[in-house]
């Protein structure tokens, strides 16, 4: 039986949590399990749903004191407050990981097992003291995440992608696929999307790169944002999409809706997995085809990872300009190879040269991003896709990140620089009234 979930709008603000000692931590875990079980046994779910945060907190406070007295556990005031907070997390949130979800500095939560919870904070991974009581407790939280979304996870369907109400991306995988028990991964996204100016401030790109990308997006060039896992592709895609004029109709296509576009005329589409009978699946490729019939000014594909690459390239080559997408690759050159491979995944019999000609004609710019050894995320290349020369697509770097070393604390030292080369598509932009100052391409750039 699931736990009633209080709507996010009625939840209390994140509570300040005090850190209990190790001995108190064990007492809290046992007490929390007893209080939670008693709360659910004594109270109807409908009643819990009607309670406001203050009333529910009062009921939990009463039960914590009652159960602690019954089992003869003497808790300090600090430990009692933490027990109350954690029981509220069980009822109103997602149990032991709720404080991690509330912490804005944490960007990733990785539950490897019920007693092994890791986080990523400021680009670095660390183990936390948070843990679930057992695998059943972890499974209960997983079910609480996926059930409201109409998804199911069990032995017959042992993995699922989902998202939390705040847009955080969730992946769950359970036995028999996960050998050591249920595994849960949450990738969090900022509630207020980062702007291009924020990325300049973080050092992800330079002001000149921001202005260049703005001109390319407004000028309806087709841009692929590439990079590895956790490199910040989606964040950069969201920031770049903010340059799209508010008057244009935008259709977004994603596996799990993560983009947060601020324009008024946005139609978000989301793929759907098959049901338990293996029916009802709607793929990214089907959504790309459908989007072409929706009179889009722009199509934004969250990530190209399969046969939809062919449909996207054909759309870009038949008048649907100004599209944005991401691809999971290791370099700008690798992005072209991946696109070619993904086109072949569509089951076509096209020769390699024909595929490369389509890629060269469709893609104007590759923005490659990487997560560096110190955890920072940088745009390392902004590369123009030029033309076919023989069997090869020629590329030209417009901006690069030059790493010069590391400082005493292990931080990466380097700077974004312009290569001094002027992209061929500048004339296209000028014809549309978009002027890029010559100084943008003149060697060194300044960091924000």
Short mmCIF file of C-alpha atoms in Angstrom, two decimals:
data_model
loop_
_atom_site.label_atom_id
_atom_site.label_comp_id
_atom_site.label_asym_id
_atom_site.label_seq_id
_atom_site.Cartn_x
_atom_site.Cartn_y
_atom_site.Cartn_z
CA UNK A 1 0.00 0.00 0.00
CA UNK A 2 1.42 3.38 -0.96
CA UNK A 3 1.80 6.45 1.16
CA UNK A 4 -0.38 9.49 0.67
CA UNK A 5 1.50 12.30 -1.01
CA UNK A 6 0.76 15.87 0.00
CA UNK A 7 0.73 18.19 -3.05
CA UNK A 8 3.94 20.16 -3.45
CA UNK A 9 2.13 23.47 -3.09
CA UNK A 10 0.99 22.53 0.42
CA UNK A 11 4.31 21.30 1.69
CA UNK A 12 6.13 23.24 4.34
CA UNK A 13 9.36 24.96 3.39
CA UNK A 14 12.48 22.74 3.74
CA UNK A 15 13.27 22.31 7.39
CA UNK A 16 16.62 23.05 8.98
CA UNK A 17 18.10 19.69 9.91
CA UNK A 18 20.56 19.12 12.72
CA UNK A 19 23.14 16.36 12.46
CA UNK A 20 22.66 13.56 15.01
CA UNK A 21 25.47 11.44 16.46
CA UNK A 22 26.07 7.91 15.12
CA UNK A 23 24.42 6.28 18.17
CA UNK A 24 21.44 8.59 17.90
CA UNK A 25 21.30 7.87 14.18
CA UNK A 26 20.64 4.17 14.81
CA UNK A 27 17.95 5.01 17.37
CA UNK A 28 16.33 7.43 14.94
CA UNK A 29 16.22 4.84 12.15
CA UNK A 30 14.48 2.27 14.34
CA UNK A 31 12.14 4.82 15.90
CA UNK A 32 11.27 6.27 12.52
CA UNK A 33 10.22 2.87 11.18
CA UNK A 34 7.93 2.29 14.17
CA UNK A 35 6.39 5.77 14.05
CA UNK A 36 5.80 5.59 10.31
CA UNK A 37 4.13 2.18 10.61
CA UNK A 38 1.93 3.39 13.48
CA UNK A 39 0.98 6.56 11.64
CA UNK A 40 -0.19 4.58 8.61
CA UNK A 41 -1.94 1.97 10.75
CA UNK A 42 -3.84 4.52 12.85
CA UNK A 43 -4.70 7.09 10.16
CA UNK A 44 -6.70 6.88 6.95
CA UNK A 45 -4.85 8.03 3.83
CA UNK A 46 -7.70 10.40 3.01
CA UNK A 47 -7.21 12.05 6.40
CA UNK A 48 -3.46 12.48 5.78
CA UNK A 49 -4.14 14.11 2.44
CA UNK A 50 -6.45 16.66 4.08
CA UNK A 51 -4.01 17.59 6.84
CA UNK A 52 -1.99 20.74 6.37
CA UNK A 53 1.76 20.72 7.07
CA UNK A 54 1.29 22.15 10.58
CA UNK A 55 -1.39 19.64 11.60
CA UNK A 56 0.59 16.73 10.18
CA UNK A 57 3.75 17.89 11.95
CA UNK A 58 1.81 18.03 15.22
CA UNK A 59 0.53 14.48 14.77
CA UNK A 60 4.02 13.20 13.97
CA UNK A 61 5.48 15.01 17.00
CA UNK A 62 2.89 13.35 19.25
CA UNK A 63 3.57 9.88 17.83
CA UNK A 64 7.37 10.23 18.07
CA UNK A 65 7.09 11.07 21.78
CA UNK A 66 4.57 8.26 22.32
CA UNK A 67 6.57 5.54 20.56
CA UNK A 68 9.87 6.66 22.10
CA UNK A 69 8.26 6.33 25.55
CA UNK A 70 6.80 2.90 24.69
CA UNK A 71 10.13 1.42 23.59
CA UNK A 72 12.10 3.13 26.36
CA UNK A 73 14.31 5.21 24.09
CA UNK A 74 15.58 8.47 25.55
CA UNK A 75 16.29 10.89 22.71
CA UNK A 76 17.96 14.27 22.96
CA UNK A 77 15.90 17.21 21.72
CA UNK A 78 18.08 17.36 18.62
CA UNK A 79 17.56 13.66 17.84
CA UNK A 80 13.82 13.91 18.45
CA UNK A 81 13.52 16.83 16.03
CA UNK A 82 15.45 14.90 13.42
CA UNK A 83 13.23 11.86 13.88
CA UNK A 84 10.15 14.06 13.40
CA UNK A 85 11.64 15.61 10.27
CA UNK A 86 12.45 12.21 8.78
CA UNK A 87 8.98 10.80 9.44
CA UNK A 88 7.51 13.85 7.72
CA UNK A 89 9.84 13.16 4.79
CA UNK A 90 8.44 9.62 4.60
CA UNK A 91 4.84 10.85 4.49
CA UNK A 92 5.16 14.08 2.51
CA UNK A 93 8.27 13.44 0.42
CA UNK A 94 10.68 10.74 -0.63
CA UNK A 95 12.10 9.47 2.64
CA UNK A 96 15.87 9.59 3.29
CA UNK A 97 16.64 11.36 0.00
CA UNK A 98 14.21 14.24 0.62
CA UNK A 99 16.82 16.44 2.38
CA UNK A 100 19.13 15.83 -0.57
CA UNK A 101 16.41 16.87 -3.00
CA UNK A 102 15.84 20.03 -0.94
CA UNK A 103 19.55 20.98 -1.03
CA UNK A 104 20.11 23.29 -4.04
CA UNK A 105 23.85 22.59 -4.08
CA UNK A 106 23.32 18.89 -4.85
CA UNK A 107 23.00 18.09 -8.54
CA UNK A 108 22.88 14.27 -8.52
CA UNK A 109 21.70 11.63 -6.04
CA UNK A 110 22.93 8.05 -6.53
CA UNK A 111 21.46 5.26 -4.40
CA UNK A 112 23.68 2.24 -5.11
CA UNK A 113 22.03 0.14 -2.38
CA UNK A 114 19.73 0.80 0.54
CA UNK A 115 22.71 1.69 2.77
CA UNK A 116 24.93 3.36 0.14
CA UNK A 117 23.78 6.83 -0.92
CA UNK A 118 26.12 9.12 -2.86
CA UNK A 119 25.68 12.68 -4.10
CA UNK A 120 27.36 15.04 -6.53
CA UNK A 121 28.00 18.50 -5.10
CA UNK A 122 29.89 21.21 -7.02
CA UNK A 123 31.08 18.57 -9.49
CA UNK A 124 32.47 16.18 -6.84
CA UNK A 125 31.02 12.84 -5.70
CA UNK A 126 30.79 12.10 -1.98
CA UNK A 127 29.14 9.47 0.19
CA UNK A 128 26.41 10.58 2.59
CA UNK A 129 25.19 9.27 5.94
CA UNK A 130 21.66 8.92 4.54
CA UNK A 131 20.36 5.39 4.18
CA UNK A 132 17.19 3.37 3.83
CA UNK A 133 16.19 0.75 6.40
CA UNK A 134 16.31 -2.10 3.88
CA UNK A 135 15.55 -2.94 0.25
CA UNK A 136 11.80 -2.94 0.93
CA UNK A 137 12.02 0.62 2.23
CA UNK A 138 13.91 1.70 -0.90
CA UNK A 139 11.39 -0.09 -3.13
CA UNK A 140 8.52 1.72 -1.38
CA UNK A 141 10.08 5.10 -2.25
CA UNK A 142 10.71 3.98 -5.85
CA UNK A 143 7.07 2.95 -6.19
CA UNK A 144 6.03 6.28 -4.72
CA UNK A 145 7.98 8.03 -7.49
CA UNK A 146 6.80 5.98 -10.48
CA UNK A 147 3.18 5.09 -9.60
CA UNK A 148 1.70 8.62 -9.93
CA UNK A 149 3.24 8.79 -13.41
CA UNK A 150 1.40 5.71 -14.60
CA UNK A 151 4.62 3.70 -14.76
CA UNK A 152 5.27 0.35 -13.16
CA UNK A 153 8.40 -1.36 -11.93
CA UNK A 154 8.53 -5.02 -10.93
CA UNK A 155 10.31 -8.21 -11.95
CA UNK A 156 8.59 -8.24 -15.34
CA UNK A 157 9.53 -4.59 -15.97
CA UNK A 158 12.63 -4.03 -13.83
CA UNK A 159 13.79 -0.61 -15.02
CA UNK A 160 12.08 2.70 -15.61
CA UNK A 161 12.84 6.34 -16.45
CA UNK A 162 10.63 8.87 -14.74
CA UNK A 163 10.69 12.40 -13.38
CA UNK A 164 9.76 14.10 -10.14
CA UNK A 165 7.19 16.92 -10.01
CA UNK A 166 10.04 19.46 -9.98
CA UNK A 167 11.38 18.09 -13.28
CA UNK A 168 14.28 16.07 -11.84
CA UNK A 169 15.16 13.06 -13.98
CA UNK A 170 14.89 9.66 -12.26
CA UNK A 171 16.20 6.24 -13.30
CA UNK A 172 15.27 3.13 -11.31
CA UNK A 173 16.57 -0.39 -11.84
CA UNK A 174 15.81 -3.37 -9.61
CA UNK A 175 16.64 -7.11 -9.36
CA UNK A 176 17.15 -9.30 -11.29
CA UNK A 177 18.92 -6.67 -13.43
CA UNK A 178 20.50 -4.92 -10.42
CA UNK A 179 22.37 -7.64 -8.55
CA UNK A 180 22.80 -5.90 -5.18
CA UNK A 181 19.24 -4.66 -4.81
CA UNK A 182 17.20 -1.67 -6.05
CA UNK A 183 19.20 1.23 -7.49
CA UNK A 184 17.94 4.79 -7.85
CA UNK A 185 19.56 7.75 -9.64
CA UNK A 186 18.17 11.29 -9.58
CA UNK A 187 19.55 14.10 -11.73
CA UNK A 188 18.33 17.43 -10.43
CA UNK A 189 17.74 20.59 -12.43
CA UNK A 190 17.61 24.15 -11.22
CA UNK A 191 14.09 25.40 -10.56
CA UNK A 192 15.08 28.67 -12.20
CA UNK A 193 16.77 27.75 -15.51
CA UNK A 194 20.28 29.08 -15.92
CA UNK A 195 20.54 31.93 -18.39
CA UNK A 196 23.40 32.48 -20.86
CA UNK A 197 24.68 35.20 -18.52
CA UNK A 198 24.77 32.63 -15.70
CA UNK A 199 26.90 30.32 -17.85
CA UNK A 200 29.29 33.20 -18.52
CA UNK A 201 29.48 33.88 -14.79
CA UNK A 202 30.19 30.19 -14.08
CA UNK A 203 32.99 30.19 -16.66
CA UNK A 204 31.20 27.69 -18.90
CA UNK A 205 31.67 30.10 -21.80
CA UNK A 206 33.02 33.58 -22.47
CA UNK A 207 30.93 36.69 -23.25
CA UNK A 208 32.09 36.52 -26.88
CA UNK A 209 30.91 32.91 -27.14
CA UNK A 210 27.55 33.90 -25.66
CA UNK A 211 27.14 36.68 -28.23
CA UNK A 212 28.19 34.36 -31.05
CA UNK A 213 25.69 31.66 -30.01
CA UNK A 214 22.97 34.31 -29.73
CA UNK A 215 23.61 35.40 -33.32
CA UNK A 216 23.57 31.80 -34.55
CA UNK A 217 20.28 30.96 -32.79
CA UNK A 218 18.51 34.16 -33.84
CA UNK A 219 19.85 33.63 -37.39
CA UNK A 220 18.23 30.17 -37.50
CA UNK A 221 21.37 28.08 -37.81
CA UNK A 222 21.05 24.41 -36.91
CA UNK A 223 23.02 23.69 -33.75
CA UNK A 224 24.02 20.41 -32.08
CA UNK A 225 25.19 20.61 -28.46
CA UNK A 226 27.41 17.61 -27.78
CA UNK A 227 29.22 16.23 -24.76
CA UNK A 228 29.58 13.35 -22.35
CA UNK A 229 27.43 12.28 -19.42
CA UNK A 230 26.93 15.07 -16.89
CA UNK A 231 28.73 17.64 -19.04
CA UNK A 232 25.80 20.08 -18.89
CA UNK A 233 24.39 19.64 -22.41
CA UNK A 234 20.76 20.11 -21.36
CA UNK A 235 21.59 23.21 -19.31
CA UNK A 236 23.37 24.77 -22.28
CA UNK A 237 20.55 23.76 -24.63
CA UNK A 238 18.05 25.44 -22.33
CA UNK A 239 20.20 28.58 -22.16
CA UNK A 240 20.72 28.70 -25.93
CA UNK A 241 16.99 28.24 -26.57
CA UNK A 242 16.32 31.44 -24.59
CA UNK A 243 17.61 33.36 -27.63
CA UNK A 244 14.72 32.12 -29.79
CA UNK A 245 12.32 35.05 -30.42
CA UNK A 246 9.11 34.92 -28.39
CA UNK A 247 7.03 35.25 -31.58
CA UNK A 248 8.08 31.82 -32.90
CA UNK A 249 6.27 28.51 -32.39
CA UNK A 250 8.57 25.96 -30.71
CA UNK A 251 7.99 22.20 -30.50
CA UNK A 252 10.18 20.35 -27.99
CA UNK A 253 10.65 16.58 -28.12
CA UNK A 254 12.15 14.68 -25.17
CA UNK A 255 12.21 11.29 -23.49
CA UNK A 256 11.47 12.98 -20.17
CA UNK A 257 10.47 16.65 -20.22
CA UNK A 258 13.43 18.58 -18.77
CA UNK A 259 13.61 21.75 -20.85
CA UNK A 260 12.12 24.85 -19.28
CA UNK A 261 11.61 27.30 -22.11
CA UNK A 262 10.29 30.72 -21.14
CA UNK A 263 8.72 31.64 -24.49
CA UNK A 264 4.91 31.77 -24.59
CA UNK A 265 4.42 29.62 -27.73
CA UNK A 266 5.93 26.25 -26.77
CA UNK A 267 4.45 22.79 -27.37
CA UNK A 268 6.30 20.15 -25.29
CA UNK A 269 6.09 16.53 -26.48
CA UNK A 270 7.29 13.51 -24.51
CA UNK A 271 7.89 9.95 -25.67
CA UNK A 272 6.06 7.06 -24.02
CA UNK A 273 7.35 3.56 -23.21
CA UNK A 274 5.33 0.46 -23.99
CA UNK A 275 2.89 -0.88 -21.41
CA UNK A 276 3.08 -4.27 -19.73
CA UNK A 277 1.61 -5.93 -22.84
CA UNK A 278 4.37 -4.38 -24.95
CA UNK A 279 1.99 -1.96 -26.66
CA UNK A 280 1.49 1.77 -26.82
CA UNK A 281 5.13 2.86 -27.24
CA UNK A 282 5.61 6.27 -28.83
CA UNK A 283 9.22 6.86 -29.88
CA UNK A 284 11.22 10.05 -30.37
CA UNK A 285 11.28 9.25 -34.08
CA UNK A 286 7.48 9.19 -34.26
CA UNK A 287 7.31 12.49 -32.39
CA UNK A 288 9.80 14.12 -34.78
CA UNK A 289 7.65 13.06 -37.72
CA UNK A 290 4.51 14.35 -36.01
CA UNK A 291 6.17 17.65 -35.11
CA UNK A 292 6.71 18.39 -38.80
CA UNK A 293 2.91 18.51 -39.20
CA UNK A 294 2.49 21.00 -36.36
CA UNK A 295 3.73 24.08 -38.23
CA UNK A 296 6.81 24.56 -36.05
CA UNK A 297 9.16 27.51 -36.45
CA UNK A 298 11.69 25.58 -34.37
CA UNK A 299 12.07 21.94 -33.40
CA UNK A 300 14.13 21.18 -30.29
CA UNK A 301 15.02 17.53 -29.72
CA UNK A 302 16.26 16.93 -26.16
CA UNK A 303 18.71 14.25 -27.29
CA UNK A 304 19.22 12.46 -30.59
CA UNK A 305 20.18 8.88 -29.87
CA UNK A 306 18.69 6.66 -32.59
CA UNK A 307 16.90 6.45 -35.92
CA UNK A 308 15.23 9.82 -35.37
CA UNK A 309 18.51 11.33 -36.58
CA UNK A 310 17.48 10.53 -40.17
CA UNK A 311 14.08 12.24 -39.85
CA UNK A 312 15.69 15.24 -38.16
CA UNK A 313 18.31 15.62 -40.92
CA UNK A 314 15.66 15.38 -43.60
CA UNK A 315 13.57 18.01 -41.82
CA UNK A 316 16.55 20.36 -41.55
CA UNK A 317 17.28 19.90 -45.23
CA UNK A 318 13.71 20.69 -46.27
CA UNK A 319 13.20 24.11 -44.75
CA UNK A 320 12.92 23.55 -40.97
CA UNK A 321 15.84 25.77 -40.00
CA UNK A 322 16.95 26.95 -36.57
CA UNK A 323 16.63 23.63 -34.78
CA UNK A 324 18.55 22.67 -31.65
CA UNK A 325 19.45 19.28 -30.21
CA UNK A 326 21.99 17.45 -28.07
CA UNK A 327 24.05 14.35 -28.76
CA UNK A 328 26.12 12.18 -26.47
CA UNK A 329 29.63 12.31 -27.97
CA UNK A 330 33.28 12.85 -27.05
CA UNK A 331 34.32 15.55 -29.55
CA UNK A 332 32.95 17.59 -32.47
CA UNK A 333 34.39 15.08 -34.96
CA UNK A 334 32.85 12.21 -32.99
CA UNK A 335 29.48 14.00 -33.22
CA UNK A 336 29.51 13.58 -37.01
CA UNK A 337 30.40 9.88 -36.69
CA UNK A 338 27.63 9.34 -34.15
CA UNK A 339 25.07 11.05 -36.37
CA UNK A 340 26.08 8.81 -39.26
CA UNK A 341 25.74 5.72 -37.07
CA UNK A 342 22.34 6.85 -35.77
CA UNK A 343 21.05 7.39 -39.32
CA UNK A 344 22.01 3.78 -40.09
CA UNK A 345 20.01 2.72 -37.00
CA UNK A 346 16.90 3.87 -38.88
CA UNK A 347 17.35 0.84 -41.14
CA UNK A 348 18.26 2.78 -44.25
CA UNK A 349 20.45 1.47 -47.06
CA UNK A 350 22.00 4.86 -47.80
CA UNK A 351 25.71 4.87 -48.63
CA UNK A 352 28.02 6.64 -46.19
CA UNK A 353 28.75 9.49 -48.59
CA UNK A 354 25.05 10.27 -49.01
CA UNK A 355 24.57 10.34 -45.22
CA UNK A 356 27.57 12.63 -44.76
CA UNK A 357 26.29 14.98 -47.44
CA UNK A 358 22.99 15.24 -45.57
CA UNK A 359 24.82 15.93 -42.30
CA UNK A 360 27.06 18.57 -43.88
CA UNK A 361 24.06 20.28 -45.46
CA UNK A 362 21.87 20.13 -42.32
CA UNK A 363 24.19 20.95 -39.40
CA UNK A 364 25.79 24.39 -39.17
CA UNK A 365 27.39 24.41 -35.74
CA UNK A 366 28.55 22.00 -33.03
CA UNK A 367 28.88 23.30 -29.46
CA UNK A 368 30.91 20.73 -27.53
CA UNK A 369 30.88 20.72 -23.75
CA UNK A 370 32.94 18.71 -21.26
CA UNK A 371 33.11 18.13 -17.55
CA UNK A 372 36.73 18.70 -16.50
CA UNK A 373 38.72 16.90 -13.81
CA UNK A 374 37.86 19.53 -11.17
CA UNK A 375 34.13 19.05 -11.78
CA UNK A 376 33.71 22.29 -13.72
CA UNK A 377 31.77 22.28 -16.97
CA UNK A 378 33.20 24.14 -19.93
CA UNK A 379 32.30 24.60 -23.57
CA UNK A 380 35.57 23.32 -25.04
CA UNK A 381 34.78 23.80 -28.76
CA UNK A 382 32.43 25.83 -30.89
CA UNK A 383 32.96 24.31 -34.30
CA UNK A 384 31.57 25.18 -37.72
CA UNK A 385 30.46 22.32 -39.97
CA UNK A 386 31.58 23.41 -43.42
CA UNK A 387 31.38 21.18 -46.48
CA UNK A 388 32.30 17.84 -47.96
CA UNK A 389 35.85 17.51 -49.24
CA UNK A 390 36.18 14.12 -50.85
CA UNK A 391 34.74 11.64 -48.34
CA UNK A 392 35.31 13.86 -45.29
CA UNK A 393 33.21 16.63 -43.75
CA UNK A 394 35.49 19.56 -42.97
CA UNK A 395 35.23 21.24 -39.57
CA UNK A 396 36.59 24.58 -38.40
CA UNK A 397 36.97 25.56 -34.73
CA UNK A 398 35.74 29.08 -34.02
CA UNK A 399 36.30 29.03 -30.24
CA UNK A 400 38.21 26.58 -28.04
CA UNK A 401 39.04 26.23 -24.36
CA UNK A 402 42.80 26.10 -23.82
CA UNK A 403 43.73 24.37 -20.60
CA UNK A 404 46.99 25.65 -19.17
CA UNK A 405 47.31 23.45 -16.09
CA UNK A 406 45.87 23.07 -12.59
CA UNK A 407 46.18 25.23 -9.49
CA UNK A 408 47.26 24.15 -6.00
CA UNK A 409 43.72 23.03 -5.15
CA UNK A 410 43.33 20.90 -8.29
CA UNK A 411 41.23 23.44 -10.15
CA UNK A 412 41.63 23.63 -13.91
CA UNK A 413 43.39 26.77 -15.16
CA UNK A 414 42.66 27.88 -18.71
CA UNK A 415 40.79 30.31 -20.89
CA UNK A 416 38.39 30.44 -23.80
CA UNK A 417 40.00 31.80 -26.95
CA UNK A 418 38.81 32.62 -30.44
CA UNK A 419 40.85 30.89 -33.11
CA UNK A 420 40.81 34.03 -35.28
CA UNK A 421 38.91 32.23 -38.05
CA UNK A 422 35.69 33.67 -39.41
CA UNK A 423 32.91 31.13 -40.09
CA UNK A 424 31.60 30.82 -43.63
CA UNK A 425 28.00 31.29 -42.50
CA UNK A 426 28.66 34.86 -41.30
CA UNK A 427 27.48 36.13 -44.70
CA UNK A 428 24.16 34.32 -44.18
CA UNK A 429 23.75 36.03 -40.82
CA UNK A 430 24.58 39.46 -42.25
CA UNK A 431 21.96 38.96 -44.96
CA UNK A 432 19.41 38.53 -42.14
CA UNK A 433 20.53 41.74 -40.44
CA UNK A 434 22.60 40.01 -37.74
CA UNK A 435 25.96 41.70 -37.30
CA UNK A 436 28.72 39.89 -35.40
CA UNK A 437 31.51 42.35 -34.49
CA UNK A 438 34.89 41.41 -35.92
CA UNK A 439 36.35 41.63 -32.39
CA UNK A 440 34.45 38.43 -31.46
CA UNK A 441 36.76 36.40 -33.69
CA UNK A 442 39.98 38.25 -32.84
CA UNK A 443 42.08 35.88 -30.77
CA UNK A 444 41.88 35.89 -26.96
CA UNK A 445 38.53 36.40 -25.28
CA UNK A 446 37.85 37.50 -21.74
CA UNK A 447 36.18 35.30 -19.17
CA UNK A 448 33.01 36.48 -17.43
#
